[in-house]
Amino acid sequence: MVRLGGQSGVGRACDAIKRRAKKLLKKFGVVQDEHKTRRYLGGMRPDKYYDSVIWRDLGETLQILGFTYDSGFDVFSAFIDIDDDNSGEVGVSEFHKWLGFPATKFSERVFGILDMDGSGQLDFREFMIGVWNWNTYDATGITKLAFNTMDVDQKGAIDLHEADAMLRMVYASRKADPLLLTQIDINGDGEVSMEELQQTVEEDNSVLAPAFQLQRMLRQRILGVRYWEQETLRRQTYFAGYDSGTTTSWDAIRDILAIKHRERLEEEERQRRLKEMEEEQRRQEKLQKELKFKEEMVCIRRPVIATPSIVPHAGREEGQASGREASPTRDAGDPSRARSERGTGKV
């Protein structure tokens, strides 16, 4: 049985070794890094264009989808490798030539999923969102995509003629294998439901082998299979609610981006308010410290006033008595005071 949407551990290890070896060869100059010599839009080097234009305008969307600055540049590098004419867009023929996958109606359908505005060309925003969307599909997502190509009226079931067309599109063949048609029509009622196709793929995904091969090749060319397997688990954890139901893949992506953008704005507002509260708290603490310091300085500079001692009552009487005893002596030594007293009749 083929591994759903992935490859063996040996295959992933080989991919990782190849990518590291390529980076080392470029680092030591064994292999020329075309991104250091190439000029992209506006005559800018790709790394400068990415930093000053792509990350500035699309950095938030890249981060919402889980890309870092470096992994986002890897996606951009793949884009400009496809865009060899520096037009800022890639066409379906350029895409297949770069991927090394023969053009089929199904692969063109996948390209059409990436093409949000239906222009037949992908700009980088469409490319990065589409690559993330396709490469993070699990087996259920790929099955749903293949099924929806035929279930245009969204009845949840297709007849055998439509099932035959679906398989011919996936396999790029003129006639579908009758055994496959019998295999996917589990209950034999002449129709194939989404549940029947999903059950068949879960048991043996070789039914849609070319679709999984296309995903695996795109994963290998951009960031590696292991990276996308981890991102697929992340999508199942965080975005499962958006992928359920009858919404199309792009509707789900738009919902994800809109909701995550709103959550980011709310988080930024919460952080702003928290920062303001912390700054106000620090300001109040600083003000309290200044007031306390001023009070301490006033206490240090205030002069100390000595308080006179209080003489007990008995002591005061003794002092008055001694003063009266001493006064005659003072008067006797004062002749003018004596004459005055005689003049007034005082002896």
mmCIF file of C-alpha atoms in Angstrom:
data_model
loop_
_atom_site.group_PDB
_atom_site.id
_atom_site.type_symbol
_atom_site.label_atom_id
_atom_site.label_comp_id
_atom_site.label_asym_id
_atom_site.label_seq_id
_atom_site.Cartn_x
_atom_site.Cartn_y
_atom_site.Cartn_z
ATOM 1 C CA MET A 1 0.000 0.000 0.000
ATOM 2 C CA VAL A 2 1.283 3.443 -0.891
ATOM 3 C CA ARG A 3 1.880 5.833 1.990
ATOM 4 C CA LEU A 4 -0.877 8.478 2.080
ATOM 5 C CA GLY A 5 0.462 11.789 0.852
ATOM 6 C CA GLY A 6 4.018 11.016 1.915
ATOM 7 C CA GLN A 7 7.057 8.835 1.386
ATOM 8 C CA SER A 8 9.200 6.439 3.339
ATOM 9 C CA GLY A 9 11.593 7.516 6.073
ATOM 10 C CA VAL A 10 14.534 6.687 3.794
ATOM 11 C CA GLY A 11 13.124 8.926 1.095
ATOM 12 C CA ARG A 12 12.666 11.831 3.501
ATOM 13 C CA ALA A 13 16.218 11.397 4.802
ATOM 14 C CA CYS A 14 17.587 11.437 1.246
ATOM 15 C CA ASP A 15 15.664 14.635 0.481
ATOM 16 C CA ALA A 16 17.060 16.305 3.596
ATOM 17 C CA ILE A 17 20.632 15.254 2.744
ATOM 18 C CA LYS A 18 20.279 16.598 -0.799
ATOM 19 C CA ARG A 19 19.015 19.970 0.418
ATOM 20 C CA ARG A 20 21.805 20.316 2.991
ATOM 21 C CA ALA A 21 24.430 19.302 0.448
ATOM 22 C CA LYS A 22 23.128 21.859 -2.044
ATOM 23 C CA LYS A 23 23.263 24.624 0.553
ATOM 24 C CA LEU A 24 26.807 23.684 1.569
ATOM 25 C CA LEU A 25 27.973 23.597 -2.039
ATOM 26 C CA LYS A 26 26.531 27.059 -2.593
ATOM 27 C CA LYS A 27 28.032 28.332 0.660
ATOM 28 C CA PHE A 28 31.567 27.258 -0.240
ATOM 29 C CA GLY A 29 31.256 28.360 -3.865
ATOM 30 C CA VAL A 30 31.385 24.894 -5.397
ATOM 31 C CA VAL A 31 28.002 25.559 -6.990
ATOM 32 C CA GLN A 32 27.126 29.090 -8.019
ATOM 33 C CA ASP A 33 24.200 30.634 -6.155
ATOM 34 C CA GLU A 34 22.176 32.148 -8.966
ATOM 35 C CA HIS A 35 20.252 34.293 -6.482
ATOM 36 C CA LYS A 36 23.395 36.338 -5.793
ATOM 37 C CA THR A 37 23.984 37.153 -9.439
ATOM 38 C CA ARG A 38 20.465 37.212 -10.824
ATOM 39 C CA ARG A 39 18.451 40.410 -11.033
ATOM 40 C CA TYR A 40 14.705 40.260 -10.496
ATOM 41 C CA LEU A 41 11.976 42.884 -10.737
ATOM 42 C CA GLY A 42 13.278 46.427 -10.571
ATOM 43 C CA GLY A 43 16.820 45.167 -11.141
ATOM 44 C CA MET A 44 16.987 43.995 -7.525
ATOM 45 C CA ARG A 45 18.661 40.839 -6.305
ATOM 46 C CA PRO A 46 16.074 38.215 -5.219
ATOM 47 C CA ASP A 47 17.046 38.424 -1.535
ATOM 48 C CA LYS A 48 16.738 42.224 -1.567
ATOM 49 C CA TYR A 49 13.426 42.086 -3.414
ATOM 50 C CA TYR A 50 12.101 39.518 -0.944
ATOM 51 C CA ASP A 51 13.115 41.599 2.050
ATOM 52 C CA SER A 52 11.975 45.003 0.805
ATOM 53 C CA VAL A 53 8.828 43.998 -1.111
ATOM 54 C CA ILE A 54 7.573 40.466 -0.428
ATOM 55 C CA TRP A 55 8.136 40.305 3.327
ATOM 56 C CA ARG A 56 6.944 43.875 3.773
ATOM 57 C CA ASP A 57 3.670 43.304 1.909
ATOM 58 C CA LEU A 58 2.987 39.614 2.544
ATOM 59 C CA GLY A 59 4.938 38.844 5.711
ATOM 60 C CA GLU A 60 1.797 38.660 7.834
ATOM 61 C CA THR A 61 0.110 36.191 5.468
ATOM 62 C CA LEU A 62 3.267 34.078 5.335
ATOM 63 C CA GLN A 63 3.398 33.928 9.126
ATOM 64 C CA ILE A 64 -0.296 33.060 9.413
ATOM 65 C CA LEU A 65 0.387 30.079 7.160
ATOM 66 C CA GLY A 66 3.295 29.035 9.386
ATOM 67 C CA PHE A 67 6.189 30.260 7.252
ATOM 68 C CA THR A 68 9.200 31.899 8.878
ATOM 69 C CA TYR A 69 11.292 34.527 7.153
ATOM 70 C CA ASP A 70 13.693 31.848 5.874
ATOM 71 C CA SER A 71 11.130 29.244 4.838
ATOM 72 C CA GLY A 72 9.147 31.984 3.101
ATOM 73 C CA PHE A 73 12.266 32.865 1.117
ATOM 74 C CA ASP A 74 12.585 29.209 0.080
ATOM 75 C CA VAL A 75 9.059 29.374 -1.355
ATOM 76 C CA PHE A 76 9.907 32.667 -3.087
ATOM 77 C CA SER A 77 13.093 31.111 -4.505
ATOM 78 C CA ALA A 78 11.013 28.317 -6.051
ATOM 79 C CA PHE A 79 8.657 30.909 -7.516
ATOM 80 C CA ILE A 80 11.389 32.917 -9.236
ATOM 81 C CA ASP A 81 12.994 29.695 -10.467
ATOM 82 C CA ILE A 82 9.732 29.011 -12.293
ATOM 83 C CA ASP A 83 9.435 32.645 -13.387
ATOM 84 C CA ASP A 84 12.503 32.555 -15.615
ATOM 85 C CA ASP A 85 11.319 35.520 -17.702
ATOM 86 C CA ASN A 86 11.047 37.843 -14.664
ATOM 87 C CA SER A 87 7.422 38.703 -15.381
ATOM 88 C CA GLY A 88 6.351 38.417 -11.747
ATOM 89 C CA GLU A 89 3.913 35.654 -12.698
ATOM 90 C CA VAL A 90 4.113 31.982 -13.643
ATOM 91 C CA GLY A 91 1.989 30.157 -16.195
ATOM 92 C CA VAL A 92 0.768 26.584 -16.296
ATOM 93 C CA SER A 93 3.435 25.491 -18.802
ATOM 94 C CA GLU A 94 6.221 27.071 -16.730
ATOM 95 C CA PHE A 95 4.839 25.321 -13.643
ATOM 96 C CA HIS A 96 4.853 21.854 -15.220
ATOM 97 C CA LYS A 97 8.263 22.359 -16.823
ATOM 98 C CA TRP A 98 9.813 23.303 -13.474
ATOM 99 C CA LEU A 99 8.047 20.513 -11.584
ATOM 100 C CA GLY A 100 8.955 17.874 -14.134
ATOM 101 C CA PHE A 101 5.416 16.526 -14.113
ATOM 102 C CA PRO A 102 3.508 15.960 -17.362
ATOM 103 C CA ALA A 103 0.549 18.247 -17.807
ATOM 104 C CA THR A 104 -2.769 16.465 -17.251
ATOM 105 C CA LYS A 105 -6.278 17.703 -16.772
ATOM 106 C CA PHE A 106 -5.927 16.968 -13.076
ATOM 107 C CA SER A 107 -2.602 18.808 -12.677
ATOM 108 C CA GLU A 108 -4.098 21.724 -14.594
ATOM 109 C CA ARG A 109 -7.011 21.551 -12.187
ATOM 110 C CA VAL A 110 -4.563 21.794 -9.288
ATOM 111 C CA PHE A 111 -2.922 24.795 -10.977
ATOM 112 C CA GLY A 112 -6.398 26.284 -11.356
ATOM 113 C CA ILE A 113 -6.887 25.927 -7.602
ATOM 114 C CA LEU A 114 -3.763 28.025 -7.093
ATOM 115 C CA ASP A 115 -5.023 30.613 -9.592
ATOM 116 C CA MET A 116 -7.357 32.621 -7.360
ATOM 117 C CA ASP A 117 -8.407 35.224 -9.931
ATOM 118 C CA GLY A 118 -8.677 32.779 -12.852
ATOM 119 C CA SER A 119 -6.222 34.741 -14.985
ATOM 120 C CA GLY A 120 -4.213 31.687 -15.995
ATOM 121 C CA GLN A 121 -1.170 33.174 -14.258
ATOM 122 C CA LEU A 122 -0.011 33.022 -10.644
ATOM 123 C CA ASP A 123 1.516 35.947 -8.813
ATOM 124 C CA PHE A 124 3.537 35.166 -5.708
ATOM 125 C CA ARG A 125 0.630 35.620 -3.293
ATOM 126 C CA GLU A 126 -1.458 33.082 -5.196
ATOM 127 C CA PHE A 127 1.524 30.776 -5.501
ATOM 128 C CA MET A 128 2.467 30.723 -1.810
ATOM 129 C CA ILE A 129 -1.114 30.282 -0.576
ATOM 130 C CA GLY A 130 -1.830 27.652 -3.207
ATOM 131 C CA VAL A 131 1.353 25.711 -2.457
ATOM 132 C CA TRP A 132 0.529 25.723 1.248
ATOM 133 C CA ASN A 133 -3.055 24.671 0.542
ATOM 134 C CA TRP A 134 -2.154 21.784 -1.780
ATOM 135 C CA ASN A 135 0.893 20.567 0.142
ATOM 136 C CA THR A 136 -0.949 20.444 3.486
ATOM 137 C CA TYR A 137 -3.831 18.370 2.141
ATOM 138 C CA ASP A 138 -4.149 14.990 3.806
ATOM 139 C CA ALA A 139 -5.649 12.015 1.974
ATOM 140 C CA THR A 140 -9.153 13.261 2.751
ATOM 141 C CA GLY A 141 -8.404 16.671 1.244
ATOM 142 C CA ILE A 142 -7.004 15.236 -1.972
ATOM 143 C CA THR A 143 -9.930 12.837 -2.238
ATOM 144 C CA LYS A 144 -12.391 15.661 -1.713
ATOM 145 C CA LEU A 145 -10.678 17.733 -4.403
ATOM 146 C CA ALA A 146 -10.798 14.903 -6.937
ATOM 147 C CA PHE A 147 -14.436 14.175 -6.098
ATOM 148 C CA ASN A 148 -15.517 17.828 -6.315
ATOM 149 C CA THR A 149 -14.129 18.157 -9.830
ATOM 150 C CA MET A 150 -17.035 15.958 -10.959
ATOM 151 C CA ASP A 151 -19.636 16.746 -8.303
ATOM 152 C CA VAL A 152 -20.327 20.192 -9.705
ATOM 153 C CA ASP A 153 -23.856 20.343 -8.315
ATOM 154 C CA GLN A 154 -22.596 19.252 -4.859
ATOM 155 C CA LYS A 155 -25.086 16.425 -4.453
ATOM 156 C CA GLY A 156 -22.535 14.370 -2.545
ATOM 157 C CA ALA A 157 -22.671 11.576 -5.128
ATOM 158 C CA ILE A 158 -21.604 11.069 -8.754
ATOM 159 C CA ASP A 159 -22.787 8.478 -11.224
ATOM 160 C CA LEU A 160 -20.463 5.968 -12.853
ATOM 161 C CA HIS A 161 -20.040 8.099 -15.985
ATOM 162 C CA GLU A 162 -18.804 10.985 -13.828
ATOM 163 C CA ALA A 163 -16.631 8.607 -11.799
ATOM 164 C CA ASP A 164 -15.174 7.317 -15.067
ATOM 165 C CA ALA A 165 -14.375 10.888 -16.127
ATOM 166 C CA MET A 166 -12.774 11.608 -12.753
ATOM 167 C CA LEU A 167 -10.431 8.613 -12.999
ATOM 168 C CA ARG A 168 -9.565 9.405 -16.621
ATOM 169 C CA MET A 169 -8.688 12.956 -15.564
ATOM 170 C CA VAL A 170 -6.504 11.773 -12.687
ATOM 171 C CA TYR A 171 -4.721 9.123 -14.733
ATOM 172 C CA ALA A 172 -4.647 11.119 -17.990
ATOM 173 C CA SER A 173 -6.011 8.110 -19.837
ATOM 174 C CA ARG A 174 -8.699 7.694 -22.466
ATOM 175 C CA LYS A 175 -10.503 5.003 -20.531
ATOM 176 C CA ALA A 176 -10.767 4.282 -16.840
ATOM 177 C CA ASP A 177 -9.973 0.882 -15.412
ATOM 178 C CA PRO A 178 -13.294 -0.983 -14.939
ATOM 179 C CA LEU A 179 -11.886 -2.650 -11.835
ATOM 180 C CA LEU A 180 -11.321 0.756 -10.252
ATOM 181 C CA LEU A 181 -14.913 1.759 -11.000
ATOM 182 C CA THR A 182 -16.146 -1.421 -9.362
ATOM 183 C CA GLN A 183 -13.808 -0.878 -6.433
ATOM 184 C CA ILE A 184 -14.992 2.646 -5.605
ATOM 185 C CA ASP A 185 -18.721 1.802 -5.978
ATOM 186 C CA ILE A 186 -18.748 -0.145 -2.738
ATOM 187 C CA ASN A 187 -22.499 -0.743 -2.394
ATOM 188 C CA GLY A 188 -22.985 -1.337 -6.133
ATOM 189 C CA ASP A 189 -25.856 1.128 -6.539
ATOM 190 C CA GLY A 190 -24.417 2.718 -9.675
ATOM 191 C CA GLU A 191 -23.291 5.880 -7.831
ATOM 192 C CA VAL A 192 -20.158 6.809 -5.948
ATOM 193 C CA SER A 193 -20.534 8.916 -2.823
ATOM 194 C CA MET A 194 -17.824 10.969 -1.150
ATOM 195 C CA GLU A 195 -17.799 8.508 1.731
ATOM 196 C CA GLU A 196 -17.309 5.541 -0.605
ATOM 197 C CA LEU A 197 -14.388 7.193 -2.370
ATOM 198 C CA GLN A 198 -12.779 8.205 0.921
ATOM 199 C CA GLN A 199 -13.140 4.703 2.309
ATOM 200 C CA THR A 200 -11.567 3.232 -0.823
ATOM 201 C CA VAL A 201 -8.628 5.662 -0.714
ATOM 202 C CA GLU A 202 -8.040 5.000 2.990
ATOM 203 C CA GLU A 203 -7.754 1.292 2.221
ATOM 204 C CA ASP A 204 -5.661 1.730 -0.935
ATOM 205 C CA ASN A 205 -4.662 5.180 -2.115
ATOM 206 C CA SER A 206 -3.293 3.790 -5.384
ATOM 207 C CA VAL A 207 -6.822 4.536 -6.648
ATOM 208 C CA LEU A 208 -5.690 8.179 -6.852
ATOM 209 C CA ALA A 209 -1.958 7.476 -7.150
ATOM 210 C CA PRO A 210 -1.182 10.265 -9.696
ATOM 211 C CA ALA A 211 -2.738 12.863 -7.389
ATOM 212 C CA PHE A 212 -0.564 11.794 -4.447
ATOM 213 C CA GLN A 213 2.473 11.645 -6.738
ATOM 214 C CA LEU A 214 1.863 15.249 -7.834
ATOM 215 C CA GLN A 215 1.692 16.379 -4.222
ATOM 216 C CA ARG A 216 4.811 14.443 -3.282
ATOM 217 C CA MET A 217 6.807 15.971 -6.141
ATOM 218 C CA LEU A 218 5.753 19.504 -5.181
ATOM 219 C CA ARG A 219 6.607 18.801 -1.559
ATOM 220 C CA GLN A 220 10.048 17.554 -2.535
ATOM 221 C CA ARG A 221 10.796 20.631 -4.625
ATOM 222 C CA ILE A 222 9.711 23.102 -1.930
ATOM 223 C CA LEU A 223 10.951 22.670 1.681
ATOM 224 C CA GLY A 224 10.829 18.872 1.632
ATOM 225 C CA VAL A 225 8.325 16.150 2.447
ATOM 226 C CA ARG A 226 9.020 16.140 6.183
ATOM 227 C CA TYR A 227 8.261 19.846 6.508
ATOM 228 C CA TRP A 228 4.893 19.449 4.782
ATOM 229 C CA GLU A 229 3.934 16.361 6.760
ATOM 230 C CA GLN A 230 4.405 18.398 9.932
ATOM 231 C CA GLU A 231 2.419 21.288 8.465
ATOM 232 C CA THR A 232 -0.356 18.862 7.484
ATOM 233 C CA LEU A 233 -0.645 17.814 11.129
ATOM 234 C CA ARG A 234 -0.681 21.477 12.122
ATOM 235 C CA ARG A 235 -3.473 22.170 9.646
ATOM 236 C CA GLN A 236 -5.490 19.256 11.035
ATOM 237 C CA THR A 237 -5.029 20.644 14.540
ATOM 238 C CA TYR A 238 -5.662 24.349 14.005
ATOM 239 C CA PHE A 239 -7.705 24.597 10.809
ATOM 240 C CA ALA A 240 -9.854 21.472 10.847
ATOM 241 C CA GLY A 241 -13.036 23.441 11.491
ATOM 242 C CA TYR A 242 -12.462 25.582 8.410
ATOM 243 C CA ASP A 243 -11.782 22.616 6.128
ATOM 244 C CA SER A 244 -14.983 20.787 7.022
ATOM 245 C CA GLY A 245 -18.327 21.239 5.311
ATOM 246 C CA THR A 246 -19.046 22.057 1.717
ATOM 247 C CA THR A 247 -16.847 25.132 1.370
ATOM 248 C CA THR A 248 -14.290 25.126 -1.414
ATOM 249 C CA SER A 249 -10.603 25.087 -0.624
ATOM 250 C CA TRP A 250 -10.179 28.773 -1.419
ATOM 251 C CA ASP A 251 -13.192 29.707 0.679
ATOM 252 C CA ALA A 252 -11.579 27.822 3.550
ATOM 253 C CA ILE A 253 -8.266 29.573 2.971
ATOM 254 C CA ARG A 254 -9.906 32.992 2.862
ATOM 255 C CA ASP A 255 -11.753 32.208 6.082
ATOM 256 C CA ILE A 256 -8.526 31.070 7.719
ATOM 257 C CA LEU A 257 -6.635 34.191 6.651
ATOM 258 C CA ALA A 258 -9.455 36.527 7.681
ATOM 259 C CA ILE A 259 -9.902 34.907 11.091
ATOM 260 C CA LYS A 260 -6.176 34.650 11.788
ATOM 261 C CA HIS A 261 -5.717 38.269 10.712
ATOM 262 C CA ARG A 262 -8.457 39.336 13.108
ATOM 263 C CA GLU A 263 -6.947 37.242 15.899
ATOM 264 C CA ARG A 264 -3.577 38.840 15.266
ATOM 265 C CA LEU A 265 -5.034 42.341 15.425
ATOM 266 C CA GLU A 266 -6.835 41.470 18.661
ATOM 267 C CA GLU A 267 -3.621 40.073 20.130
ATOM 268 C CA GLU A 268 -1.697 43.182 19.087
ATOM 269 C CA GLU A 269 -4.366 45.359 20.723
ATOM 270 C CA ARG A 270 -4.216 43.246 23.881
ATOM 271 C CA GLN A 271 -0.426 43.540 23.965
ATOM 272 C CA ARG A 272 -0.662 47.298 23.409
ATOM 273 C CA ARG A 273 -3.057 47.716 26.327
ATOM 274 C CA LEU A 274 -0.925 45.498 28.530
ATOM 275 C CA LYS A 275 2.135 47.563 27.655
ATOM 276 C CA GLU A 276 0.286 50.776 28.495
ATOM 277 C CA MET A 277 -0.781 49.349 31.861
ATOM 278 C CA GLU A 278 2.787 48.302 32.635
ATOM 279 C CA GLU A 279 4.110 51.723 31.663
ATOM 280 C CA GLU A 280 1.475 53.430 33.834
ATOM 281 C CA GLN A 281 2.376 51.160 36.744
ATOM 282 C CA ARG A 282 6.064 51.978 36.337
ATOM 283 C CA ARG A 283 5.216 55.686 36.157
ATOM 284 C CA GLN A 284 3.215 55.498 39.385
ATOM 285 C CA GLU A 285 5.994 53.569 41.114
ATOM 286 C CA LYS A 286 8.533 56.165 39.982
ATOM 287 C CA LEU A 287 6.289 58.985 41.224
ATOM 288 C CA GLN A 288 5.906 57.315 44.631
ATOM 289 C CA LYS A 289 9.665 56.906 44.913
ATOM 290 C CA GLU A 290 10.201 60.584 44.068
ATOM 291 C CA LEU A 291 7.667 61.701 46.676
ATOM 292 C CA LYS A 292 9.219 59.493 49.320
ATOM 293 C CA PHE A 293 12.673 60.805 48.480
ATOM 294 C CA LYS A 294 11.492 64.419 48.795
ATOM 295 C CA GLU A 295 9.926 63.722 52.197
ATOM 296 C CA GLU A 296 13.152 62.158 53.415
ATOM 297 C CA MET A 297 15.160 65.166 52.201
ATOM 298 C CA VAL A 298 12.835 67.613 54.026
ATOM 299 C CA CYS A 299 13.295 65.686 57.272
ATOM 300 C CA ILE A 300 17.075 65.747 56.897
ATOM 301 C CA ARG A 301 17.257 69.522 56.221
ATOM 302 C CA ARG A 302 14.783 70.607 59.028
ATOM 303 C CA PRO A 303 16.760 72.236 62.072
ATOM 304 C CA VAL A 304 16.535 70.563 65.484
ATOM 305 C CA ILE A 305 14.975 72.921 68.120
ATOM 306 C CA ALA A 306 16.162 72.289 71.744
ATOM 307 C CA THR A 307 13.336 72.026 74.268
ATOM 308 C CA PRO A 308 14.036 73.871 77.653
ATOM 309 C CA SER A 309 13.970 71.752 80.775
ATOM 310 C CA ILE A 310 11.084 72.297 83.171
ATOM 311 C CA VAL A 311 12.034 73.200 86.835
ATOM 312 C CA PRO A 312 9.922 71.425 89.468
ATOM 313 C CA HIS A 313 7.578 73.596 91.638
ATOM 314 C CA ALA A 314 9.520 73.084 94.841
ATOM 315 C CA GLY A 315 12.688 74.121 93.190
ATOM 316 C CA ARG A 316 11.103 77.372 92.044
ATOM 317 C CA GLU A 317 10.101 78.310 95.646
ATOM 318 C CA GLU A 318 13.604 77.664 96.928
ATOM 319 C CA GLY A 319 14.996 79.808 94.167
ATOM 320 C CA GLN A 320 12.638 82.692 95.056
ATOM 321 C CA ALA A 321 13.518 82.474 98.733
ATOM 322 C CA SER A 322 17.219 82.586 98.111
ATOM 323 C CA GLY A 323 16.610 85.581 95.845
ATOM 324 C CA ARG A 324 14.865 87.477 98.678
ATOM 325 C CA GLU A 325 17.639 86.717 101.109
ATOM 326 C CA ALA A 326 20.228 87.940 98.733
ATOM 327 C CA SER A 327 18.429 91.225 97.895
ATOM 328 C CA PRO A 328 19.315 93.190 101.181
ATOM 329 C CA THR A 329 22.920 92.644 100.591
ATOM 330 C CA ARG A 330 22.602 94.009 97.104
ATOM 331 C CA ASP A 331 20.598 96.982 98.395
ATOM 332 C CA ALA A 332 23.110 97.735 101.111
ATOM 333 C CA GLY A 333 25.786 98.133 98.641
ATOM 334 C CA ASP A 334 23.676 100.645 96.674
ATOM 335 C CA PRO A 335 23.656 104.167 98.475
ATOM 336 C CA SER A 336 21.255 105.727 96.014
ATOM 337 C CA ARG A 337 18.679 103.073 96.648
ATOM 338 C CA ALA A 338 19.050 103.660 100.433
ATOM 339 C CA ARG A 339 18.503 107.435 100.127
ATOM 340 C CA SER A 340 15.450 106.832 98.009
ATOM 341 C CA GLU A 341 13.933 104.572 100.548
ATOM 342 C CA ARG A 342 14.591 107.129 103.383
ATOM 343 C CA GLY A 343 12.916 109.823 101.368
ATOM 344 C CA THR A 344 9.791 107.800 101.132
ATOM 345 C CA GLY A 345 9.758 107.019 104.797
ATOM 346 C CA LYS A 346 11.181 103.612 104.514
ATOM 347 C CA VAL A 347 13.861 102.775 107.009
#
